[in-house]
CSV table of C-alpha atoms in Angstrom, one decimal:
chain,number,residue,atom,x,y,z
A,1,MET,CA,-6.3,-19.5,13.1
A,2,SER,CA,-2.6,-19.9,12.4
A,3,ASP,CA,-0.8,-18.1,9.6
A,4,LEU,CA,-0.2,-21.4,7.8
A,5,THR,CA,-3.9,-22.3,7.9
A,6,ALA,CA,-4.9,-18.8,6.8
A,7,ILE,CA,-2.4,-18.9,3.9
A,8,ALA,CA,-3.8,-22.3,2.8
A,9,ASN,CA,-7.2,-20.6,2.5
A,10,LEU,CA,-6.0,-17.8,0.3
A,11,SER,CA,-7.1,-17.7,-3.3
A,12,ILE,CA,-4.6,-16.4,-5.8
A,13,LEU,CA,-4.9,-15.2,-9.5
A,14,LEU,CA,-1.5,-15.4,-11.1
A,15,VAL,CA,-1.1,-13.3,-14.3
A,16,GLU,CA,2.1,-14.5,-16.1
A,17,PRO,CA,2.6,-15.0,-19.8
A,18,SER,CA,5.5,-17.4,-19.5
A,19,GLU,CA,4.7,-21.0,-18.9
A,20,VAL,CA,8.1,-21.6,-17.3
A,21,GLN,CA,7.7,-18.6,-14.9
A,22,GLN,CA,4.2,-19.7,-14.1
A,23,LYS,CA,5.5,-23.1,-12.9
A,24,ILE,CA,8.3,-21.5,-10.8
A,25,ILE,CA,5.9,-19.0,-9.1
A,26,ILE,CA,3.2,-21.7,-8.5
A,27,LYS,CA,5.8,-24.0,-7.0
A,28,SER,CA,6.9,-21.2,-4.6
A,29,LEU,CA,3.3,-20.5,-3.7
A,30,LEU,CA,2.6,-24.2,-3.0
A,31,GLU,CA,5.7,-24.4,-0.8
A,32,SER,CA,4.4,-21.4,1.1
A,33,GLY,CA,1.2,-23.2,1.8
A,34,VAL,CA,-1.1,-21.8,-0.9
A,35,LYS,CA,-3.6,-24.3,-2.3
A,36,GLN,CA,-5.8,-22.3,-4.6
A,37,VAL,CA,-4.1,-20.7,-7.7
A,38,GLU,CA,-5.9,-19.7,-10.9
A,39,THR,CA,-3.8,-18.5,-13.9
A,40,ALA,CA,-4.1,-16.0,-16.7
A,41,THR,CA,-1.6,-15.1,-19.4
A,42,THR,CA,-3.0,-11.8,-20.7
A,43,GLN,CA,-4.6,-8.6,-19.2
A,44,THR,CA,-7.8,-9.4,-21.1
A,45,GLN,CA,-8.0,-12.9,-19.7
A,46,ALA,CA,-7.2,-11.6,-16.2
A,47,LEU,CA,-9.9,-8.9,-16.3
A,48,SER,CA,-12.4,-11.5,-17.7
A,49,LEU,CA,-11.7,-13.8,-14.8
A,50,LEU,CA,-12.0,-11.0,-12.2
A,51,ALA,CA,-15.5,-10.2,-13.5
A,52,SER,CA,-16.7,-13.4,-11.8
A,53,TYR,CA,-13.7,-14.6,-9.6
A,54,HIS,CA,-12.7,-12.5,-6.6
A,55,PRO,CA,-9.3,-13.8,-5.4
A,56,ASP,CA,-7.6,-12.6,-2.2
A,57,LEU,CA,-4.6,-11.6,-4.2
A,58,VAL,CA,-3.6,-10.9,-7.8
A,59,ILE,CA,0.1,-11.6,-8.6
A,60,SER,CA,1.2,-10.2,-11.9
A,61,SER,CA,4.2,-10.0,-14.1
A,62,MET,CA,5.3,-6.6,-15.3
A,63,TYR,CA,4.9,-7.2,-19.1
A,64,LEU,CA,1.9,-8.9,-20.8
A,65,SER,CA,1.2,-9.3,-24.5
A,66,ASP,CA,-1.7,-6.9,-24.3
A,67,GLY,CA,-0.6,-4.5,-21.6
A,68,THR,CA,1.5,-4.1,-18.5
A,69,ALA,CA,1.0,-4.7,-14.7
A,70,ASP,CA,0.4,-0.9,-14.5
A,71,SER,CA,-2.4,-0.9,-17.2
A,72,LEU,CA,-3.9,-4.0,-15.5
A,73,LEU,CA,-3.9,-2.4,-12.1
A,74,GLN,CA,-5.4,0.9,-13.5
A,75,GLU,CA,-8.3,-1.2,-14.9
A,76,ILE,CA,-8.7,-3.0,-11.6
A,77,ARG,CA,-8.6,0.2,-9.6
A,78,SER,CA,-11.1,2.0,-11.9
A,79,ASN,CA,-13.8,-0.7,-11.5
A,80,PRO,CA,-15.9,-0.2,-8.3
A,81,THR,CA,-16.2,-4.0,-7.9
A,82,THR,CA,-12.4,-4.6,-7.9
A,83,GLU,CA,-10.9,-1.3,-6.8
A,84,HIS,CA,-9.8,-2.7,-3.4
A,85,GLN,CA,-8.3,-5.8,-4.9
A,86,PRO,CA,-4.9,-6.6,-3.3
A,87,PHE,CA,-2.2,-6.7,-6.0
A,88,MET,CA,1.4,-7.8,-6.0
A,89,LEU,CA,4.1,-7.5,-8.7
A,90,ILE,CA,6.8,-10.0,-9.4
A,91,SER,CA,9.3,-8.6,-11.9
A,92,SER,CA,12.9,-8.3,-12.9
A,93,GLU,CA,12.3,-4.6,-13.8
A,94,ARG,CA,14.7,-2.3,-11.9
A,95,ASN,CA,13.8,1.0,-13.6
A,96,LYS,CA,12.3,3.2,-10.9
A,97,LYS,CA,10.2,5.2,-13.5
A,98,TYR,CA,8.3,2.0,-14.4
A,99,LEU,CA,7.8,1.0,-10.8
A,100,GLU,CA,6.7,4.3,-9.4
A,101,GLN,CA,3.2,4.4,-10.8
A,102,LEU,CA,2.6,0.9,-9.4
A,103,ARG,CA,3.8,2.1,-6.0
A,104,GLN,CA,1.5,5.0,-6.1
A,105,SER,CA,-1.5,2.8,-7.0
A,106,GLY,CA,-1.3,0.8,-3.8
A,107,VAL,CA,0.5,-2.4,-4.6
A,108,LEU,CA,0.9,-4.7,-1.7
A,109,ALA,CA,4.4,-5.7,-2.6
A,110,ILE,CA,7.0,-5.6,-5.4
A,111,LEU,CA,9.1,-8.7,-5.5
A,112,PRO,CA,12.2,-9.0,-7.7
A,113,LYS,CA,13.0,-12.0,-9.9
A,114,PRO,CA,14.4,-14.3,-8.6
A,115,PHE,CA,12.6,-14.0,-5.2
A,116,SER,CA,13.0,-16.0,-2.0
A,117,ALA,CA,10.4,-18.2,-0.3
A,118,LYS,CA,10.7,-15.8,2.7
A,119,ALA,CA,9.8,-12.8,0.5
A,120,ILE,CA,6.7,-14.4,-1.0
A,121,THR,CA,5.5,-15.7,2.4
A,122,ARG,CA,5.9,-12.2,3.8
A,123,ALA,CA,3.8,-10.8,1.0
A,124,LEU,CA,1.1,-13.5,1.6
A,125,LYS,CA,1.0,-12.5,5.3
A,126,ALA,CA,0.6,-8.8,4.2
A,127,THR,CA,-2.4,-10.0,2.2
A,128,LEU,CA,-3.8,-11.7,5.3
A,129,ASP,CA,-3.4,-8.4,7.2
A,130,ILE,CA,-5.4,-6.6,4.5
A,131,ILE,CA,-8.4,-9.0,4.4
A,132,SER,CA,-8.6,-9.9,8.1
A,133,GLU,CA,-9.4,-6.8,10.1
A,134,GLU,CA,-7.5,-6.5,13.4
A,135,GLU,CA,-8.1,-3.3,15.5
A,136,VAL,CA,-4.9,-1.6,16.7
A,137,GLU,CA,-4.9,-1.1,20.4
A,138,LEU,CA,-3.5,2.2,21.7
A,139,ASP,CA,-2.7,3.0,25.3
A,140,HIS,CA,-4.2,6.4,25.4
A,141,PHE,CA,-6.7,6.5,22.6
A,142,ASP,CA,-9.9,4.8,21.5
A,143,VAL,CA,-8.8,4.0,18.0
A,144,THR,CA,-12.4,4.4,16.7
A,145,LEU,CA,-12.3,8.0,17.6
A,146,LEU,CA,-9.0,8.9,15.9
A,147,ARG,CA,-9.3,11.8,13.5
A,148,VAL,CA,-6.9,11.2,10.7
A,149,LEU,CA,-5.8,13.4,7.7
A,150,VAL,CA,-4.6,11.4,4.7
A,151,VAL,CA,-2.5,13.4,2.2
A,152,ASP,CA,-1.6,12.0,-1.2
A,153,ASP,CA,-1.9,13.2,-4.7
A,154,SER,CA,-2.8,9.7,-5.9
A,155,ARG,CA,-6.5,8.8,-5.4
A,156,PHE,CA,-5.6,5.1,-5.6
A,157,ALA,CA,-2.9,5.5,-3.0
A,158,ARG,CA,-5.3,7.3,-0.6
A,159,LYS,CA,-7.8,4.5,-1.0
A,160,HIS,CA,-5.2,1.9,-0.2
A,161,ILE,CA,-4.1,3.8,2.9
A,162,ILE,CA,-7.7,4.3,4.0
A,163,ARG,CA,-8.5,0.6,3.6
A,164,VAL,CA,-5.5,-0.4,5.7
A,165,LEU,CA,-6.5,2.1,8.4
A,166,ALA,CA,-10.1,0.9,8.3
A,167,GLY,CA,-8.9,-2.6,8.9
A,168,MET,CA,-7.4,-1.4,12.1
A,169,GLY,CA,-10.6,0.1,13.3
A,170,ILE,CA,-9.8,3.7,12.3
A,171,PRO,CA,-12.9,5.5,10.9
A,172,ALA,CA,-13.0,7.2,7.5
A,173,PRO,CA,-10.3,10.0,7.4
A,174,VAL,CA,-10.4,13.3,5.8
A,175,GLU,CA,-8.5,13.4,2.4
A,176,ALA,CA,-6.3,16.0,0.8
A,177,GLU,CA,-4.4,15.8,-2.5
A,178,ASN,CA,-1.4,17.8,-1.5
A,179,GLY,CA,0.2,19.9,1.3
A,180,LYS,CA,-1.7,23.0,0.5
A,181,GLU,CA,-5.1,21.2,0.8
A,182,ALA,CA,-3.9,19.6,4.0
A,183,ILE,CA,-3.1,23.0,5.6
A,184,ALA,CA,-6.5,24.2,4.6
A,185,GLN,CA,-8.1,21.2,6.4
A,186,LEU,CA,-5.9,21.7,9.4
A,187,ASN,CA,-7.1,25.3,9.7
A,188,GLU,CA,-10.7,24.2,9.7
A,189,GLN,CA,-10.7,21.2,12.0
A,190,SER,CA,-8.7,19.2,14.5
A,191,PHE,CA,-6.8,16.0,13.8
A,192,ASP,CA,-5.0,13.4,15.9
A,193,LEU,CA,-2.7,12.0,13.1
A,194,ILE,CA,-1.4,13.0,9.7
A,195,VAL,CA,-0.5,10.3,7.2
A,196,THR,CA,1.2,12.0,4.2
A,197,ASP,CA,3.0,11.0,1.0
A,198,TYR,CA,6.3,12.7,0.2
A,199,ASN,CA,6.2,13.4,-3.5
A,200,MET,CA,3.2,15.7,-4.3
A,201,PRO,CA,2.6,18.9,-6.4
A,202,GLU,CA,1.9,22.3,-4.9
A,203,MET,CA,3.4,21.4,-1.5
A,204,ASP,CA,5.2,18.1,-0.9
A,205,GLY,CA,5.4,16.1,2.3
A,206,ARG,CA,8.5,17.7,3.6
A,207,GLU,CA,7.1,21.2,3.1
A,208,LEU,CA,3.9,20.1,4.8
A,209,THR,CA,5.8,18.7,7.7
A,210,GLU,CA,7.9,21.8,8.1
A,211,THR,CA,4.7,24.0,8.0
A,212,VAL,CA,3.0,21.8,10.6
A,213,ARG,CA,6.0,21.8,12.9
A,214,GLY,CA,6.3,25.6,12.6
A,215,SER,CA,2.7,26.2,13.6
A,216,ASN,CA,1.5,27.1,17.1
A,217,ALA,CA,-2.0,25.6,16.4
A,218,TYR,CA,-1.1,22.0,15.2
A,219,SER,CA,2.6,21.4,15.7
A,220,HIS,CA,1.8,18.7,18.2
A,221,ILE,CA,0.1,16.4,15.6
A,222,PRO,CA,2.0,13.1,14.9
A,223,ILE,CA,3.0,12.7,11.3
A,224,LEU,CA,3.5,9.3,9.5
A,225,MET,CA,5.4,9.9,6.2
A,226,VAL,CA,4.8,7.4,3.4
A,227,SER,CA,7.6,7.5,0.8
A,228,SER,CA,8.8,5.4,-2.1
A,229,GLU,CA,12.3,7.0,-1.8
A,230,ALA,CA,15.0,4.5,-1.1
A,231,ASN,CA,17.9,6.9,-0.7
A,232,ASP,CA,19.1,6.9,2.9
A,233,THR,CA,20.3,10.5,2.7
A,234,HIS,CA,17.0,11.6,1.3
A,235,LEU,CA,15.1,9.7,4.1
A,236,ALA,CA,17.4,11.3,6.7
A,237,ASN,CA,16.4,14.7,5.4
A,238,ILE,CA,12.7,13.8,5.6
A,239,ALA,CA,13.2,12.7,9.2
A,240,GLN,CA,14.9,15.9,10.1
A,241,ALA,CA,11.9,17.8,8.9
A,242,GLY,CA,10.0,16.5,11.9
A,243,VAL,CA,8.1,13.4,11.0
A,244,ASP,CA,7.4,10.8,13.7
A,245,ALA,CA,7.9,7.8,11.5
A,246,ILE,CA,8.6,6.9,7.9
A,247,CYS,CA,7.0,4.0,6.0
A,248,ASP,CA,8.0,2.6,2.6
A,249,LYS,CA,5.7,2.4,-0.4
A,250,PRO,CA,4.4,-0.2,-0.9
A,251,PHE,CA,3.8,-0.6,2.9
A,252,GLU,CA,2.6,-3.6,4.8
A,253,PRO,CA,-0.4,-3.3,7.2
A,254,ALA,CA,1.7,-4.9,10.0
A,255,THR,CA,4.3,-2.2,9.6
A,256,VAL,CA,1.7,0.5,9.7
A,257,ARG,CA,0.1,-1.0,12.8
A,258,GLU,CA,3.5,-1.1,14.6
A,259,LEU,CA,4.3,2.5,13.6
A,260,LEU,CA,0.9,3.7,14.7
A,261,TYR,CA,1.3,2.0,18.1
A,262,LYS,CA,4.7,3.6,18.5
A,263,ILE,CA,3.8,7.2,17.6
A,264,MET,CA,0.3,7.3,19.2
A,265,SER,CA,0.9,5.4,22.5
């Protein structure tokens, strides 16, 4: 199935209070090939729809009359029937403080207003990657036997990472909430890969990486760092700690697949 055909089959729930903005976004979706778009104007209306309607992607504005994209996403993630719902934000908000919680909750993409047709098509393709499982093929590993340690203080972020990995054929990983817990797990069992967040309490991703690289027992384990930090100098410092690859938050499954192939093959 081609990307265009697959995109045409996607079902979208658009949560946007402005009628004008609704029309603009729907026009862009239609131009990208989407044919099925339902709309809601409030958080209450969106959650009511999600009780019976299971779209492939929820696209939300940041501010709603009865909540925010963050409060809507927390409700979605807290419900076992919707916790894995792919979610994308379209917003003119630039304040990192307001966006950080959404990044940590496993949003698929954060698109600024105004956004380009290319940007929304890329986000739709990331949705396809999430819902259509495609096993990653590695030269020297059977991917179904990979032992992975996922380290992130956000339970929602861990679940998002685990779902992306599961879609690639990687079995359920071991989870840790911070670097300290990760080291305890490393001392108890063997792993083939560590996927870790950067910002964490107790011991952050950089400290974890430095500890792993300084150990005789597990210094060989590849590390994929997931970070919402956009500062080039900061990212350079993370790289110098000894990670094998750095991936942005929110990250796209295709990017993770490519990075895994590079660091594991």
